[in-house]
mmCIF file of C-alpha atoms and ligand atoms in Angstrom:
data_model
loop_
_atom_site.group_PDB
_atom_site.id
_atom_site.type_symbol
_atom_site.label_atom_id
_atom_site.label_comp_id
_atom_site.label_asym_id
_atom_site.label_seq_id
_atom_site.Cartn_x
_atom_site.Cartn_y
_atom_site.Cartn_z
ATOM 1 C CA MET A 17 -21.405 47.457 10.664
ATOM 2 C CA LYS A 18 -24.451 45.408 9.735
ATOM 3 C CA ASN A 19 -22.542 43.984 6.780
ATOM 4 C CA LEU A 20 -19.622 43.033 8.961
ATOM 5 C CA LYS A 21 -21.993 41.133 11.253
ATOM 6 C CA LYS A 22 -23.449 39.300 8.267
ATOM 7 C CA ILE A 23 -19.997 38.353 7.018
ATOM 8 C CA LEU A 24 -19.013 37.134 10.464
ATOM 9 C CA ALA A 25 -22.194 35.093 10.863
ATOM 10 C CA GLY A 26 -21.729 33.662 7.375
ATOM 11 C CA SER A 27 -18.179 32.540 7.966
ATOM 12 C CA LEU A 28 -19.131 31.010 11.311
ATOM 13 C CA PHE A 29 -21.867 29.037 9.552
ATOM 14 C CA VAL A 30 -19.487 27.770 6.849
ATOM 15 C CA GLY A 31 -16.932 26.878 9.513
ATOM 16 C CA ALA A 32 -19.520 24.918 11.508
ATOM 17 C CA CYS A 33 -20.593 23.004 8.376
ATOM 18 C CA LEU A 34 -16.999 22.077 7.559
ATOM 19 C CA PHE A 35 -16.427 20.973 11.124
ATOM 20 C CA MET A 36 -19.547 18.805 11.118
ATOM 21 C CA SER A 37 -18.776 17.129 7.797
ATOM 22 C CA ASN A 38 -15.297 16.245 9.080
ATOM 23 C CA ALA A 39 -16.745 14.804 12.261
ATOM 24 C CA ALA A 40 -19.250 12.740 10.257
ATOM 25 C CA TYR A 41 -16.425 11.285 8.173
ATOM 26 C CA ALA A 42 -14.439 10.310 11.249
ATOM 27 C CA GLN A 43 -17.415 8.500 12.744
ATOM 28 C CA LYS A 44 -18.943 6.432 9.992
ATOM 29 C CA PRO A 45 -21.351 3.820 11.277
ATOM 30 C CA ALA A 46 -20.030 0.285 11.709
ATOM 31 C CA GLY A 47 -21.411 -2.387 9.382
ATOM 32 C CA LYS A 48 -24.048 -4.828 10.657
ATOM 33 C CA PRO A 49 -22.751 -7.511 13.051
ATOM 34 C CA TRP A 50 -20.569 -9.946 11.146
ATOM 35 C CA PRO A 51 -20.063 -13.065 13.241
ATOM 36 C CA ALA A 52 -17.666 -15.721 11.946
ATOM 37 C CA THR A 53 -18.569 -19.424 12.201
ATOM 38 C CA ASP A 54 -17.420 -21.346 15.329
ATOM 39 C CA ALA A 55 -15.051 -23.445 13.245
ATOM 40 C CA ALA A 56 -13.505 -20.282 11.773
ATOM 41 C CA VAL A 57 -13.057 -18.692 15.214
ATOM 42 C CA LYS A 58 -11.260 -21.817 16.490
ATOM 43 C CA LYS A 59 -8.967 -22.243 13.495
ATOM 44 C CA ALA A 60 -5.337 -21.758 14.582
ATOM 45 C CA ASN A 61 -2.861 -19.656 12.618
ATOM 46 C CA PRO A 62 -0.369 -22.150 11.106
ATOM 47 C CA ILE A 63 2.162 -19.448 10.138
ATOM 48 C CA LYS A 64 4.574 -18.357 12.855
ATOM 49 C CA SER A 65 4.498 -14.627 13.499
ATOM 50 C CA ASP A 66 8.128 -13.669 12.939
ATOM 51 C CA ALA A 67 9.962 -10.865 11.122
ATOM 52 C CA GLY A 68 9.813 -12.779 7.811
ATOM 53 C CA SER A 69 6.072 -13.523 7.763
ATOM 54 C CA ILE A 70 5.211 -10.031 9.040
ATOM 55 C CA LYS A 71 7.309 -8.465 6.263
ATOM 56 C CA GLU A 72 5.607 -10.580 3.579
ATOM 57 C CA GLY A 73 2.234 -9.761 5.131
ATOM 58 C CA LYS A 74 3.078 -6.060 5.082
ATOM 59 C CA ASP A 75 3.853 -6.132 1.338
ATOM 60 C CA LEU A 76 0.602 -7.987 0.601
ATOM 61 C CA TYR A 77 -1.326 -5.589 2.835
ATOM 62 C CA ALA A 78 0.129 -2.591 0.976
ATOM 63 C CA GLN A 79 -0.997 -4.125 -2.319
ATOM 64 C CA HIS A 80 -4.469 -5.372 -1.338
ATOM 65 C CA CYS A 81 -5.761 -3.767 1.869
ATOM 66 C CA LYS A 82 -4.145 -0.383 2.471
ATOM 67 C CA SER A 83 -6.342 1.514 -0.023
ATOM 68 C CA CYS A 84 -9.300 1.034 2.334
ATOM 69 C CA HIS A 85 -7.850 0.047 5.715
ATOM 70 C CA GLY A 86 -5.112 2.696 5.685
ATOM 71 C CA ALA A 87 -1.332 2.587 6.123
ATOM 72 C CA LYS A 88 -1.621 2.043 9.892
ATOM 73 C CA GLY A 89 -4.849 -0.015 9.862
ATOM 74 C CA LYS A 90 -6.966 2.868 11.132
ATOM 75 C CA GLY A 91 -9.570 2.483 8.374
ATOM 76 C CA ASP A 92 -8.583 5.750 6.688
ATOM 77 C CA GLY A 93 -7.274 4.614 3.300
ATOM 78 C CA SER A 94 -7.900 6.692 0.180
ATOM 79 C CA LYS A 95 -10.941 4.591 -0.850
ATOM 80 C CA ALA A 96 -12.516 4.696 2.629
ATOM 81 C CA GLU A 97 -13.893 8.160 1.970
ATOM 82 C CA LYS A 98 -16.253 6.775 -0.685
ATOM 83 C CA ILE A 99 -17.566 3.921 1.481
ATOM 84 C CA ASP A 100 -20.567 4.710 3.721
ATOM 85 C CA ILE A 101 -19.641 2.315 6.528
ATOM 86 C CA SER A 102 -16.512 2.195 8.636
ATOM 87 C CA CYS A 103 -13.676 -0.119 7.529
ATOM 88 C CA GLY A 104 -12.914 -0.690 11.211
ATOM 89 C CA ASP A 105 -9.771 0.031 13.186
ATOM 90 C CA PHE A 106 -7.245 -2.815 13.204
ATOM 91 C CA THR A 107 -5.515 -1.265 16.214
ATOM 92 C CA GLY A 108 -8.688 -1.029 18.322
ATOM 93 C CA PRO A 109 -10.162 -3.273 21.045
ATOM 94 C CA GLU A 110 -12.749 -4.961 18.755
ATOM 95 C CA ILE A 111 -10.066 -6.510 16.567
ATOM 96 C CA ALA A 112 -7.888 -7.368 19.576
ATOM 97 C CA LYS A 113 -10.802 -9.501 20.880
ATOM 98 C CA MET A 114 -11.062 -11.481 17.624
ATOM 99 C CA THR A 115 -9.029 -14.637 17.046
ATOM 100 C CA ASP A 116 -6.602 -14.917 14.114
ATOM 101 C CA GLY A 117 -9.024 -17.515 12.693
ATOM 102 C CA GLU A 118 -11.857 -15.000 12.730
ATOM 103 C CA LEU A 119 -9.797 -12.329 10.930
ATOM 104 C CA PHE A 120 -8.636 -14.966 8.432
ATOM 105 C CA TRP A 121 -12.232 -16.026 7.738
ATOM 106 C CA LYS A 122 -13.393 -12.404 7.195
ATOM 107 C CA THR A 123 -10.454 -11.773 4.862
ATOM 108 C CA THR A 124 -11.257 -14.967 2.962
ATOM 109 C CA GLU A 125 -15.004 -14.345 2.594
ATOM 110 C CA GLY A 126 -15.190 -10.550 2.422
ATOM 111 C CA ARG A 127 -18.511 -8.735 2.621
ATOM 112 C CA LYS A 128 -19.506 -5.963 0.257
ATOM 113 C CA PRO A 129 -17.952 -3.443 -0.198
ATOM 114 C CA MET A 130 -14.983 -5.455 1.140
ATOM 115 C CA PRO A 131 -13.862 -7.937 -1.542
ATOM 116 C CA SER A 132 -13.286 -11.670 -0.947
ATOM 117 C CA TYR A 133 -9.641 -12.798 -1.004
ATOM 118 C CA LYS A 134 -10.408 -16.509 -1.484
ATOM 119 C CA GLU A 135 -9.082 -16.402 -5.040
ATOM 120 C CA LYS A 136 -6.799 -13.355 -4.867
ATOM 121 C CA LEU A 137 -4.504 -14.616 -2.090
ATOM 122 C CA SER A 138 -3.412 -18.123 -1.075
ATOM 123 C CA ASP A 139 -4.174 -19.452 2.439
ATOM 124 C CA SER A 140 -0.617 -18.831 3.615
ATOM 125 C CA GLU A 141 -0.600 -15.326 2.146
ATOM 126 C CA ARG A 142 -3.809 -14.491 4.053
ATOM 127 C CA TRP A 143 -2.339 -15.803 7.340
ATOM 128 C CA LYS A 144 0.750 -13.628 6.762
ATOM 129 C CA VAL A 145 -1.453 -10.557 6.276
ATOM 130 C CA ILE A 146 -3.117 -11.416 9.623
ATOM 131 C CA ASN A 147 0.354 -11.605 11.262
ATOM 132 C CA TYR A 148 1.055 -8.134 9.893
ATOM 133 C CA ILE A 149 -2.323 -6.752 11.118
ATOM 134 C CA ARG A 150 -1.481 -8.118 14.598
ATOM 135 C CA SER A 151 1.797 -6.182 14.526
ATOM 136 C CA LEU A 152 0.064 -2.820 13.988
HETATM 137 C C1 HEC B 11 -12.635 -1.801 -0.949
HETATM 138 C C2 HEC B 11 -12.219 -1.571 0.421
HETATM 139 C C3 HEC B 11 -11.591 -2.709 1.189
HETATM 140 C C4 HEC B 11 -10.470 -3.452 0.871
HETATM 141 C C5 HEC B 11 -9.603 -3.339 -0.377
HETATM 142 C C6 HEC B 11 -10.274 -4.355 1.991
HETATM 143 N N1 HEC B 11 -11.246 -4.165 2.941
HETATM 144 FE FE1 HEC B 11 -11.409 -5.161 4.696
HETATM 145 N N2 HEC B 11 -13.133 -4.151 5.108
HETATM 146 C C7 HEC B 11 -13.689 -3.163 4.337
HETATM 147 C C8 HEC B 11 -14.935 -2.742 4.911
HETATM 148 C C9 HEC B 11 -15.869 -1.657 4.377
HETATM 149 C C10 HEC B 11 -15.117 -3.516 6.078
HETATM 150 C C11 HEC B 11 -16.320 -3.509 7.025
HETATM 151 C C12 HEC B 11 -17.276 -4.531 6.436
HETATM 152 C C13 HEC B 11 -18.571 -4.700 7.192
HETATM 153 O O1 HEC B 11 -18.647 -4.368 8.363
HETATM 154 O O2 HEC B 11 -19.517 -5.205 6.580
HETATM 155 C C14 HEC B 11 -13.953 -4.391 6.167
HETATM 156 C C15 HEC B 11 -13.758 -5.298 7.192
HETATM 157 C C16 HEC B 11 -12.641 -6.093 7.340
HETATM 158 C C17 HEC B 11 -12.404 -7.000 8.442
HETATM 159 C C18 HEC B 11 -13.357 -7.218 9.607
HETATM 160 C C19 HEC B 11 -13.227 -6.138 10.612
HETATM 161 C C20 HEC B 11 -14.269 -6.254 11.695
HETATM 162 O O3 HEC B 11 -14.311 -5.305 12.509
HETATM 163 O O4 HEC B 11 -15.027 -7.224 11.748
HETATM 164 C C21 HEC B 11 -11.192 -7.586 8.227
HETATM 165 C C22 HEC B 11 -10.493 -8.596 9.135
HETATM 166 C C23 HEC B 11 -10.688 -7.059 6.988
HETATM 167 N N3 HEC B 11 -11.590 -6.145 6.480
HETATM 168 C C24 HEC B 11 -9.471 -7.415 6.432
HETATM 169 C C25 HEC B 11 -9.041 -6.983 5.178
HETATM 170 C C26 HEC B 11 -7.807 -7.441 4.583
HETATM 171 C C27 HEC B 11 -6.810 -8.370 5.256
HETATM 172 C C28 HEC B 11 -7.735 -6.868 3.348
HETATM 173 C C29 HEC B 11 -6.679 -7.070 2.291
HETATM 174 C C30 HEC B 11 -6.273 -8.444 2.006
HETATM 175 C C31 HEC B 11 -8.938 -6.036 3.191
HETATM 176 N N4 HEC B 11 -9.688 -6.132 4.321
HETATM 177 C C32 HEC B 11 -9.231 -5.269 2.075
HETATM 178 C C33 HEC B 11 -13.158 -2.667 3.159
HETATM 179 C C34 HEC B 11 -12.060 -3.179 2.480
#
């Protein structure tokens, strides 16, 4: 009987630890505030958001962003697990409040561990990725 109690207590403890480590993963801390410049915030998106630009943006996103930001923009890509801060949630209210210009500027500049896309993608490619993010 004593042994049974020990086994039960032990498995409860292991269960609680697993539960807590999952919860910690789901709630990684956000990075430090990352304000864009005024000029960046005001910059208008020159690429019309239509089926064509969203489709191109989706392909570029799959190639360059999905590994961290996740298939649905929830910040749960395969690489996100190894990053200590949150990659953010593209479908959440914080991103909804940001202008296209602000998202474009952050994508252009990057901030470690997020890479810069200044050289990797052209201006129009980055705007198309923003159109796709807006469609999520
Ligand atoms: C290696 C992982 C990684 C990749 C790849 C990556 N990001 Fe990020 N991204 C991050 C992390 C981590 C943050 C949070 C950075 C911070 O707060 O300092 C972030 C933040 C952002 C933000 C700002 C979100 C906010 O809440 O301010 C935008 C916009 C963004 N990423 C867009 C993109 C786009 C578009 C791509 C692909 C072209 C991309 N990222 C690729 C890891 C990544």
